[in-house]
Structures are given as C-alpha cells and as structure tokens.
C-alpha cells in the first residue's frame, strides 16, 4: 500500500517541511523514530515480528503470519512520505495524504523490507503514558469508585428504547457499566423476554446452571437461597464458578407491594480500597487467602450439580487493578482448605470488610420496567425480604452477560467501524 513516494517537485517545499520534522535511526537493538516533538523507541525484534507486509500479515483475518526469525537486524531506516492511491491526485488531496501517510521504512539484513505507518507506530508507542492510555481507554475503561453518598450521581440512567435503538445509547450504557459498574435502564416493556433482548443487543447470553434466563421469585421448593422471600444479603452471583458471569441484568417484572423487596448495592472495589487505607493487614489477607465457594443444587428437574471454586475475596488483573470480588454468605463452603492458622485471621479481616461495607451500602426500590444492570465482578447486590400475596408476586427476571462480549462490541462501536 505504500507503493509510490512523494516526488520532490512540484511539492518540494511541503516535502522539505515535513521531512525536517521526521528522523529515524538505528540505535543498537532498537529503532528510534522522532516525529514533531515526540521521540519513540521500538525494539527491532518487535518491529520485525509486526511487519505489516502481505508476506508477514494476513489482511483479511487481521492476523500475523508466523515467520519468526532469530538474529534479523535492521540495516537501513528511512522516512517515506507515501501515497496510498494511484490515479490523478489534486494538490489538496496530495497534501493531506502526505501528512497522513508518513511512514518508516526498514530494510533488514535478510533482504526483507517493512513499511510502518507513523500513526500505527504512534498507537503502539512503548512510552508509559501511551501504554496507560491504551489500557485505560481502550482495553478496559478506568474504574471510578463510589461510596454510598455518590451512588445517586454515579448510577447513570438510560431509556430502554435508546439502548435498543441507537448505537450511541448502547455504547454509553456499556461505558457507564464499565466505569461505574452499575446503571439503570428505565421504561422497558413488561415482557418476559426483555432482559434477553437487551443481552442479545450486546451479543449473547451467558448460560449457567440456572438456565439462560432465571426467574427470581419465591418458590415453594427453592433450590437457591435467592428463590426465597427472605432477605438476601449483599453478594456477587456465582462466586463458585471459575468463569463467573461478568454482568447481571435484572429486569423488575413485578415489584412487591409489601415494604420489602428493596435492592441493596455497594461498590466492592471502593470498599476494598477503603479497607486498604484503614487496615492494610486485613486487606492483604483478603487478597491472598483462598476461600472455597460452592453451590450444590439442581434446577428445573435436571441432574444435580456441585460447583466449587477456590479464590480470594479480592482479586486483580494483570495490571494490578481490581477485577473480581467474591462474596456470598450462602455460597461460602464449610470446607475452608487453608492452613489452620490462617482461619481466624481471615475471619477477623472479613469482619473488617463487612464493617465498611455496611457504611457504604445504598438501598432503593426498583420500579416495574426498570432494569438494574451491574458488574457482577464488582458490585455487591442484595435485597430486603418481602411478602407476596394472592395478587402480588414479586418477580425479577435475570440474565448474565460476559465482559468479553460487552467489550468486544464496545470497541467496535468506539472505533466507529
Ligand atoms: C439474585 C438476586 C435480587 C433481587 O437472585 O441473585 O440478587 O432483587 N436477586 O431479588
Ligand atoms: Zn514482512
Ligand atoms: Zn444476586
């Protein structure tokens, strides 16, 4: 795509101007690229591994073709001001292209030539700022924590039709979920498929032992604690799965007319952060000591299941950011497979966390037609107990989604592809 180079004449002036701002040079095992005020340094091995030519990169699948070679060195680097299209080029067009398509050309000692678009290189700059920007703005959005006092401000509200009907609405809702971990969707239709439709709008439902859609209502022969009308203390769902569902979409189909059935929420990342400041020792224990989470049950008359997963309460991703909290009183196993001397300190640390959690819990009552959507790896949720009667039976319909699916869709929308 970089077939032709900008001739010096009749645009020698522009060429010289641009040229003076660009330099590329070999520095031992690296290539240094200076552009405007910016200086970038790339390992040669990485450059060669990421050559974009058709021999090394398959355009259709956007994938590297395996061609790894040891001991290849850059012999010559140069800047080119390249033009992507053939045909007649007007002067204006020519200038724009010249600015957009600056590229670095490398000739390697094995007679291979690579051309790297400058914008492409800039996006992959190894500087700490650029890497952080990519991680916080494109990989996973930076979290904003909230306590009880901030909940009203940080829990953004959306219209069901806006999320279902416009890409902008969909993108903004996903961003709110990624950043704050919680969002409300209002005015959804009173249909049993509403939560499913929302999940399908993003991608596809994450199935669990409780099915694709699950109805939370008081059931005479309940096999899950949530299916009682008793208070449901703060928890994350399914901590006993290694691949725990990332998001929870709870559609309020029928709300209780009793004073109960109120929703509880808390930002467990914020609570963990407060614990870290207040009591670092307890925090450390909850990040290290694995807890046995479990669920024994059967659903819909099917075969029984016995799920177990061992994991600490507070977990981090590869960049050291919070990425998963596990907490559920009913689903913490009586098996606690840690050293004897770790047990009592763990309980003490856990109580410390619970004390802060109590201070940071917010309560509100969902209205029919609202969907409470939240990050199940972060936001603790629960409800107060309630009473059904002959004409009023509280009914919440839930589905799960995975963050992989949400982010995959969001990045496409963000890139405007
Ligand atoms: C659940 C749950 C919330 C509610 O079923 O896990 O959190 O409002 N339900 O009933
Ligand atoms: Zn190549
Ligand atoms: Zn739940």
Short mmCIF file of C-alpha atoms and ligand atoms in Angstrom, two decimals:
data_model
loop_
_atom_site.label_atom_id
_atom_site.label_comp_id
_atom_site.label_asym_id
_atom_site.label_seq_id
_atom_site.Cartn_x
_atom_site.Cartn_y
_atom_site.Cartn_z
CA UNK A 1 0.00 0.00 0.00
CA UNK A 2 2.99 2.28 0.12
CA UNK A 3 4.00 1.92 -3.45
CA UNK A 4 4.78 5.43 -4.51
CA UNK A 5 6.85 8.06 -2.87
CA UNK A 6 6.19 11.75 -2.89
CA UNK A 7 8.30 13.35 -5.58
CA UNK A 8 10.27 16.38 -4.53
CA UNK A 9 8.86 18.51 -7.27
CA UNK A 10 6.42 20.26 -7.58
CA UNK A 11 5.89 19.87 -3.83
CA UNK A 12 9.43 20.15 -2.72
CA UNK A 13 8.53 22.77 -0.16
CA UNK A 14 5.99 20.63 1.69
CA UNK A 15 8.27 17.69 1.45
CA UNK A 16 11.17 19.56 2.99
CA UNK A 17 8.96 20.94 5.74
CA UNK A 18 7.63 17.53 6.73
CA UNK A 19 10.97 15.88 6.22
CA UNK A 20 12.68 18.20 8.67
CA UNK A 21 10.33 17.05 11.46
CA UNK A 22 10.98 13.37 10.95
CA UNK A 23 14.01 11.29 11.61
CA UNK A 24 14.50 7.59 12.06
CA UNK A 25 17.71 5.93 13.14
CA UNK A 26 19.11 2.64 14.35
CA UNK A 27 20.19 2.55 18.00
CA UNK A 28 21.72 -0.78 18.86
CA UNK A 29 18.81 -3.29 19.05
CA UNK A 30 16.21 -0.52 18.66
CA UNK A 31 14.93 1.91 16.07
CA UNK A 32 14.41 5.48 17.20
CA UNK A 33 11.67 7.49 15.47
CA UNK A 34 11.46 11.23 16.06
CA UNK A 35 8.36 12.97 14.92
CA UNK A 36 7.49 16.56 15.80
CA UNK A 37 8.30 16.84 19.49
CA UNK A 38 7.86 13.13 20.08
CA UNK A 39 10.62 10.56 20.27
CA UNK A 40 9.68 6.89 20.15
CA UNK A 41 11.88 3.84 20.53
CA UNK A 42 10.93 0.40 19.21
CA UNK A 43 12.77 -2.90 19.65
CA UNK A 44 13.84 -4.22 16.27
CA UNK A 45 12.65 -7.71 17.16
CA UNK A 46 9.17 -6.32 17.81
CA UNK A 47 9.19 -4.32 14.58
CA UNK A 48 10.11 -7.34 12.52
CA UNK A 49 7.57 -9.52 14.37
CA UNK A 50 4.90 -6.96 13.47
CA UNK A 51 5.79 -6.27 9.87
CA UNK A 52 2.58 -5.38 8.02
CA UNK A 53 3.55 -6.61 4.56
CA UNK A 54 1.37 -9.30 2.91
CA UNK A 55 4.06 -11.91 3.48
CA UNK A 56 4.02 -11.29 7.24
CA UNK A 57 0.46 -10.11 7.91
CA UNK A 58 -2.83 -11.50 6.64
CA UNK A 59 -5.04 -8.51 5.98
CA UNK A 60 -8.33 -10.44 5.74
CA UNK A 61 -8.02 -12.03 9.18
CA UNK A 62 -6.00 -9.17 10.69
CA UNK A 63 -3.52 -11.75 11.89
CA UNK A 64 0.21 -12.26 11.98
CA UNK A 65 1.58 -14.97 9.72
CA UNK A 66 4.15 -16.93 11.66
CA UNK A 67 7.55 -16.07 10.25
CA UNK A 68 9.73 -15.70 13.32
CA UNK A 69 13.42 -15.48 12.59
CA UNK A 70 16.25 -15.12 15.08
CA UNK A 71 19.11 -12.69 14.54
CA UNK A 72 17.50 -10.40 11.97
CA UNK A 73 18.83 -6.85 12.12
CA UNK A 74 17.74 -3.55 10.64
CA UNK A 75 20.33 -2.33 8.15
CA UNK A 76 18.81 0.90 6.97
CA UNK A 77 15.86 3.01 8.13
CA UNK A 78 14.29 5.90 6.29
CA UNK A 79 11.20 8.02 6.33
CA UNK A 80 8.89 7.94 3.41
CA UNK A 81 6.00 10.20 2.60
CA UNK A 82 3.84 7.75 0.85
CA UNK A 83 0.69 7.92 -1.22
CA UNK A 84 -1.86 5.18 -0.96
CA UNK A 85 -3.84 5.69 -4.11
CA UNK A 86 -2.93 5.85 -7.74
CA UNK A 87 -4.71 7.99 -10.28
CA UNK A 88 -4.97 11.71 -10.55
CA UNK A 89 -4.11 13.47 -7.35
CA UNK A 90 -5.13 17.05 -6.76
CA UNK A 91 -2.82 19.32 -4.90
CA UNK A 92 -5.02 19.45 -1.77
CA UNK A 93 -5.53 15.75 -1.65
CA UNK A 94 -1.88 15.26 -2.16
CA UNK A 95 -1.02 17.40 0.85
CA UNK A 96 -3.48 15.62 3.14
CA UNK A 97 -2.20 12.25 2.11
CA UNK A 98 1.35 13.31 2.57
CA UNK A 99 0.61 14.26 6.19
CA UNK A 100 -1.48 11.21 6.93
CA UNK A 101 0.74 8.65 5.41
CA UNK A 102 4.12 9.30 6.81
CA UNK A 103 5.84 6.00 7.26
CA UNK A 104 9.07 4.47 8.38
CA UNK A 105 10.77 2.04 6.07
CA UNK A 106 13.20 -0.57 7.33
CA UNK A 107 15.48 -2.66 5.22
CA UNK A 108 16.52 -5.80 7.05
CA UNK A 109 19.72 -7.79 6.69
CA UNK A 110 17.79 -10.72 5.14
CA UNK A 111 16.62 -8.58 2.18
CA UNK A 112 13.15 -8.08 3.61
CA UNK A 113 11.65 -4.58 3.65
CA UNK A 114 9.00 -3.39 6.08
CA UNK A 115 6.98 -0.20 6.00
CA UNK A 116 5.30 1.11 9.16
CA UNK A 117 2.69 3.82 9.08
CA UNK A 118 3.60 6.52 11.58
CA UNK A 119 0.12 6.71 13.07
CA UNK A 120 0.18 2.93 13.55
CA UNK A 121 3.55 3.20 15.28
CA UNK A 122 2.34 6.07 17.47
CA UNK A 123 -0.57 3.96 18.69
CA UNK A 124 1.90 1.27 19.73
CA UNK A 125 4.49 3.58 21.28
CA UNK A 126 6.08 1.91 24.32
CA UNK A 127 6.12 5.08 26.45
CA UNK A 128 4.44 4.61 29.86
CA UNK A 129 1.83 7.30 29.03
CA UNK A 130 0.81 5.67 25.78
CA UNK A 131 0.57 2.21 27.28
CA UNK A 132 -1.52 3.50 30.18
CA UNK A 133 -3.82 5.39 27.82
CA UNK A 134 -4.41 2.23 25.80
CA UNK A 135 -5.09 0.18 28.93
CA UNK A 136 -7.44 2.77 30.49
CA UNK A 137 -9.23 3.99 27.39
CA UNK A 138 -9.40 1.02 25.07
CA UNK A 139 -8.53 -2.24 26.83
CA UNK A 140 -10.69 -1.80 29.93
CA UNK A 141 -12.06 1.58 30.95
CA UNK A 142 -10.70 3.06 34.12
CA UNK A 143 -12.99 2.48 37.10
CA UNK A 144 -14.50 5.33 39.07
CA UNK A 145 -15.25 4.11 42.57
CA UNK A 146 -18.29 5.22 44.54
CA UNK A 147 -19.46 5.09 48.11
CA UNK A 148 -22.97 5.32 49.49
CA UNK A 149 -23.04 9.11 49.16
CA UNK A 150 -22.03 9.07 45.47
CA UNK A 151 -24.36 6.32 44.30
CA UNK A 152 -27.11 8.63 43.03
CA UNK A 153 -24.63 10.64 40.99
CA UNK A 154 -22.68 7.69 39.59
CA UNK A 155 -25.54 5.34 38.78
CA UNK A 156 -26.44 6.64 35.31
CA UNK A 157 -29.94 6.11 33.91
CA UNK A 158 -30.86 5.17 30.35
CA UNK A 159 -34.04 4.66 28.38
CA UNK A 160 -34.66 1.12 27.15
CA UNK A 161 -35.54 2.34 23.65
CA UNK A 162 -32.40 4.45 23.44
CA UNK A 163 -30.16 1.49 24.28
CA UNK A 164 -32.05 -0.87 21.99
CA UNK A 165 -32.49 1.57 19.13
CA UNK A 166 -29.29 3.59 18.85
CA UNK A 167 -25.64 2.63 18.79
CA UNK A 168 -24.81 5.72 20.79
CA UNK A 169 -27.26 4.70 23.52
CA UNK A 170 -25.81 1.20 23.56
CA UNK A 171 -22.23 2.50 23.74
CA UNK A 172 -22.97 4.97 26.52
CA UNK A 173 -24.73 2.37 28.63
CA UNK A 174 -21.80 -0.04 28.23
CA UNK A 175 -19.36 2.72 29.17
CA UNK A 176 -21.32 3.56 32.31
CA UNK A 177 -21.27 -0.11 33.28
CA UNK A 178 -17.54 -0.37 32.65
CA UNK A 179 -16.65 2.79 34.56
CA UNK A 180 -19.12 2.82 37.47
CA UNK A 181 -20.12 -0.84 37.45
CA UNK A 182 -23.82 -0.06 37.67
CA UNK A 183 -26.54 1.55 35.52
CA UNK A 184 -30.33 1.67 35.48
CA UNK A 185 -32.43 1.22 32.38
CA UNK A 186 -35.93 2.69 32.53
CA UNK A 187 -39.21 2.12 30.73
CA UNK A 188 -38.63 -1.36 29.41
CA UNK A 189 -41.62 -3.40 28.18
CA UNK A 190 -43.37 -5.74 30.61
CA UNK A 191 -42.42 -8.84 28.70
CA UNK A 192 -40.64 -11.95 29.85
CA UNK A 193 -38.10 -11.57 27.05
CA UNK A 194 -36.99 -8.02 27.92
CA UNK A 195 -33.75 -8.97 29.69
CA UNK A 196 -32.93 -11.46 26.93
CA UNK A 197 -33.49 -8.82 24.25
CA UNK A 198 -31.07 -6.49 25.99
CA UNK A 199 -28.42 -9.21 26.22
CA UNK A 200 -28.94 -10.09 22.55
CA UNK A 201 -28.49 -6.45 21.65
CA UNK A 202 -24.96 -6.67 23.05
CA UNK A 203 -24.10 -10.17 21.90
CA UNK A 204 -25.38 -13.29 23.59
CA UNK A 205 -26.47 -14.53 26.98
CA UNK A 206 -24.11 -16.29 29.32
CA UNK A 207 -25.77 -19.54 30.36
CA UNK A 208 -25.36 -21.02 33.85
CA UNK A 209 -26.78 -23.93 35.81
CA UNK A 210 -29.81 -21.72 36.38
CA UNK A 211 -30.54 -21.53 32.69
CA UNK A 212 -30.27 -18.66 30.23
CA UNK A 213 -32.95 -16.58 31.90
CA UNK A 214 -33.66 -17.07 35.57
CA UNK A 215 -36.78 -16.03 37.42
CA UNK A 216 -36.16 -14.72 40.90
CA UNK A 217 -39.37 -15.30 42.80
CA UNK A 218 -40.36 -17.01 45.96
CA UNK A 219 -40.70 -20.70 45.12
CA UNK A 220 -42.17 -23.36 47.42
CA UNK A 221 -39.35 -25.85 46.80
CA UNK A 222 -36.49 -23.34 46.42
CA UNK A 223 -33.12 -24.83 45.49
CA UNK A 224 -31.36 -21.50 45.69
CA UNK A 225 -31.35 -19.08 48.60
CA UNK A 226 -32.33 -16.19 46.29
CA UNK A 227 -35.58 -18.01 45.49
CA UNK A 228 -36.91 -17.46 48.98
CA UNK A 229 -38.67 -14.28 50.03
CA UNK A 230 -36.14 -13.91 52.84
CA UNK A 231 -33.65 -11.01 52.89
CA UNK A 232 -30.77 -11.67 50.53
CA UNK A 233 -27.60 -10.18 51.99
CA UNK A 234 -25.05 -8.42 49.77
CA UNK A 235 -23.30 -10.80 47.44
CA UNK A 236 -21.89 -11.36 43.98
CA UNK A 237 -23.59 -14.09 41.97
CA UNK A 238 -21.89 -17.40 41.24
CA UNK A 239 -18.55 -16.94 43.03
CA UNK A 240 -18.24 -20.73 42.78
CA UNK A 241 -17.51 -20.53 39.04
CA UNK A 242 -14.01 -20.04 37.73
CA UNK A 243 -15.64 -18.36 34.75
CA UNK A 244 -18.03 -16.28 36.83
CA UNK A 245 -20.52 -14.28 34.72
CA UNK A 246 -19.38 -10.69 34.31
CA UNK A 247 -22.64 -8.79 34.22
CA UNK A 248 -26.05 -9.16 35.67
CA UNK A 249 -29.17 -7.70 34.02
CA UNK A 250 -32.12 -7.81 36.42
CA UNK A 251 -35.47 -6.88 34.97
CA UNK A 252 -38.07 -5.85 37.52
CA UNK A 253 -41.11 -7.60 36.07
CA UNK A 254 -43.35 -7.33 39.13
CA UNK A 255 -42.30 -5.44 42.24
CA UNK A 256 -43.50 -6.33 45.69
CA UNK A 257 -46.33 -4.24 47.13
CA UNK A 258 -45.01 -5.02 50.60
CA UNK A 259 -42.48 -2.59 52.05
CA UNK A 260 -39.68 -5.09 51.29
CA UNK A 261 -38.08 -6.23 48.07
CA UNK A 262 -35.76 -3.22 48.07
CA UNK A 263 -32.45 -3.51 46.28
CA UNK A 264 -29.12 -3.13 48.06
CA UNK A 265 -25.90 -2.26 46.26
CA UNK A 266 -22.33 -1.38 47.14
CA UNK A 267 -19.15 -0.84 45.13
CA UNK A 268 -16.89 -3.57 46.46
CA UNK A 269 -13.82 -2.06 44.75
CA UNK A 270 -14.37 1.11 46.76
CA UNK A 271 -14.93 -0.89 49.93
CA UNK A 272 -11.71 -2.83 49.28
CA UNK A 273 -9.87 0.43 48.71
CA UNK A 274 -11.14 1.84 51.99
CA UNK A 275 -10.05 -1.32 53.78
CA UNK A 276 -6.61 -1.00 52.21
CA UNK A 277 -6.25 2.51 53.69
CA UNK A 278 -7.73 1.67 57.06
CA UNK A 279 -6.33 -1.77 57.72
CA UNK A 280 -3.66 -2.90 55.23
CA UNK A 281 -3.07 -6.19 57.05
CA UNK A 282 -6.71 -7.26 56.72
CA UNK A 283 -6.73 -6.13 53.11
CA UNK A 284 -3.68 -8.24 52.39
CA UNK A 285 -5.29 -11.31 53.95
CA UNK A 286 -8.41 -10.93 51.81
CA UNK A 287 -6.30 -10.62 48.66
CA UNK A 288 -4.25 -13.74 49.47
CA UNK A 289 -6.24 -16.35 51.34
CA UNK A 290 -8.28 -18.53 49.01
CA UNK A 291 -11.86 -19.16 50.04
CA UNK A 292 -13.88 -22.19 48.96
CA UNK A 293 -17.06 -21.06 47.22
CA UNK A 294 -19.68 -23.65 46.46
CA UNK A 295 -23.17 -24.34 45.22
CA UNK A 296 -24.97 -27.62 45.48
CA UNK A 297 -28.28 -27.87 43.71
CA UNK A 298 -30.44 -28.96 40.84
CA UNK A 299 -32.52 -26.82 38.57
CA UNK A 300 -35.64 -27.45 36.55
CA UNK A 301 -35.75 -31.13 37.45
CA UNK A 302 -32.36 -31.65 35.76
CA UNK A 303 -29.34 -33.56 37.02
CA UNK A 304 -27.83 -32.19 40.20
CA UNK A 305 -24.62 -30.16 40.27
CA UNK A 306 -21.91 -29.43 42.79
CA UNK A 307 -19.84 -26.39 41.87
CA UNK A 308 -16.66 -25.36 43.72
CA UNK A 309 -14.12 -22.64 43.08
CA UNK A 310 -11.29 -21.52 45.33
CA UNK A 311 -10.36 -17.87 45.15
CA UNK A 312 -9.62 -14.96 47.48
CA UNK A 313 -12.26 -12.31 48.07
CA UNK A 314 -10.28 -9.54 46.39
CA UNK A 315 -8.60 -10.20 43.03
CA UNK A 316 -6.62 -8.19 40.50
CA UNK A 317 -5.94 -8.22 36.78
CA UNK A 318 -2.56 -8.35 35.06
CA UNK A 319 -2.19 -4.58 35.53
CA UNK A 320 -2.86 -4.70 39.27
CA UNK A 321 -6.36 -3.24 39.00
CA UNK A 322 -9.26 -4.73 40.92
CA UNK A 323 -11.05 -7.16 38.68
CA UNK A 324 -13.04 -9.57 40.78
CA UNK A 325 -14.61 -9.61 44.21
CA UNK A 326 -16.14 -12.79 45.58
CA UNK A 327 -18.63 -12.55 48.38
CA UNK A 328 -21.71 -14.57 49.22
CA UNK A 329 -22.72 -15.81 52.63
CA UNK A 330 -24.90 -18.70 51.42
CA UNK A 331 -22.34 -19.79 48.87
CA UNK A 332 -19.24 -19.88 51.02
CA UNK A 333 -18.37 -23.50 51.68
CA UNK A 334 -17.88 -25.00 55.12
CA UNK A 335 -14.78 -26.58 53.64
CA UNK A 336 -12.04 -23.99 54.16
CA UNK A 337 -8.95 -25.58 52.71
CA UNK A 338 -6.29 -23.28 54.10
CA UNK A 339 -3.75 -23.76 56.87
CA UNK A 340 -5.29 -23.91 60.34
CA UNK A 341 -3.51 -20.75 61.48
CA UNK A 342 -4.92 -18.77 58.55
CA UNK A 343 -8.56 -19.28 59.51
CA UNK A 344 -9.03 -16.94 62.48
CA UNK A 345 -7.09 -14.02 60.91
CA UNK A 346 -9.21 -14.46 57.77
CA UNK A 347 -12.47 -14.14 59.76
CA UNK A 348 -11.14 -11.07 61.53
CA UNK A 349 -10.21 -9.47 58.22
CA UNK A 350 -13.58 -10.38 56.74
CA UNK A 351 -15.43 -8.66 59.62
CA UNK A 352 -13.39 -5.53 59.00
CA UNK A 353 -14.52 -5.53 55.40
CA UNK A 354 -18.14 -6.09 56.42
CA UNK A 355 -17.99 -3.09 58.78
CA UNK A 356 -17.01 -0.81 55.91
CA UNK A 357 -19.48 -2.48 53.60
CA UNK A 358 -22.34 -1.65 55.97
CA UNK A 359 -21.37 2.03 55.82
CA UNK A 360 -21.26 2.05 52.03
CA UNK A 361 -24.46 0.19 51.18
CA UNK A 362 -27.22 2.03 49.39
CA UNK A 363 -30.88 1.00 49.29
CA UNK A 364 -33.54 1.78 46.71
CA UNK A 365 -36.61 0.11 45.33
CA UNK A 366 -36.72 -0.89 41.68
CA UNK A 367 -39.85 0.07 39.80
CA UNK A 368 -41.56 -2.20 37.35
CA UNK A 369 -40.00 -1.78 33.94
CA UNK A 370 -36.60 -0.89 35.34
CA UNK A 371 -33.54 -2.99 34.74
CA UNK A 372 -30.76 -2.96 37.30
CA UNK A 373 -27.61 -3.74 35.31
CA UNK A 374 -24.24 -4.17 37.00
CA UNK A 375 -20.77 -5.63 37.01
CA UNK A 376 -21.11 -8.91 38.86
CA UNK A 377 -17.36 -8.99 39.45
CA UNK A 378 -17.53 -5.70 41.33
CA UNK A 379 -20.92 -4.60 42.60
CA UNK A 380 -22.35 -6.36 45.61
CA UNK A 381 -26.09 -6.56 45.50
CA UNK A 382 -28.94 -7.99 47.52
CA UNK A 383 -32.49 -7.24 48.58
CA UNK A 384 -34.57 -6.88 51.67
CA UNK A 385 -37.12 -9.59 52.49
CA UNK A 386 -40.65 -9.21 51.20
CA UNK A 387 -44.13 -10.72 51.37
CA UNK A 388 -46.09 -11.93 48.39
CA UNK A 389 -49.86 -12.12 48.46
CA UNK A 390 -52.51 -13.69 46.25
CA UNK A 391 -52.50 -10.85 43.75
CA UNK A 392 -48.94 -9.62 44.04
CA UNK A 393 -45.99 -11.94 43.48
CA UNK A 394 -42.60 -10.25 43.22
CA UNK A 395 -40.83 -11.35 40.03
CA UNK A 396 -37.36 -10.40 38.79
CA UNK A 397 -36.09 -11.88 35.54
CA UNK A 398 -32.34 -12.03 35.18
CA UNK A 399 -29.78 -12.87 32.54
CA UNK A 400 -25.99 -12.78 32.55
CA UNK A 401 -23.52 -11.41 30.07
CA UNK A 402 -19.75 -11.69 29.92
CA UNK A 403 -17.35 -8.77 29.83
CA UNK A 404 -15.55 -10.29 26.85
CA UNK A 405 -18.72 -9.91 24.83
CA UNK A 406 -19.53 -6.42 26.09
CA UNK A 407 -16.03 -5.08 25.48
CA UNK A 408 -15.75 -6.72 22.07
CA UNK A 409 -18.91 -4.91 20.97
CA UNK A 410 -17.99 -1.65 22.69
CA UNK A 411 -14.58 -1.43 20.98
CA UNK A 412 -16.18 -1.77 17.57
CA UNK A 413 -18.67 0.99 18.41
CA UNK A 414 -15.91 3.19 19.82
CA UNK A 415 -13.73 2.76 16.78
CA UNK A 416 -16.73 3.64 14.62
CA UNK A 417 -16.14 0.59 12.42
C1 LIG B 1 -30.27 -12.97 42.97
C2 LIG B 1 -30.52 -11.58 43.39
C3 LIG B 1 -32.01 -9.73 43.62
C4 LIG B 1 -33.45 -9.44 43.91
O1 LIG B 1 -31.25 -13.67 42.62
O2 LIG B 1 -29.11 -13.40 43.00
O3 LIG B 1 -29.58 -10.92 43.69
O4 LIG B 1 -33.78 -8.25 43.88
N1 LIG B 1 -31.77 -11.10 43.37
O5 LIG B 1 -34.20 -10.37 44.18
ZN1 LIG B 2 7.06 -8.51 6.09
ZN1 LIG B 3 -27.70 -11.96 43.11
#
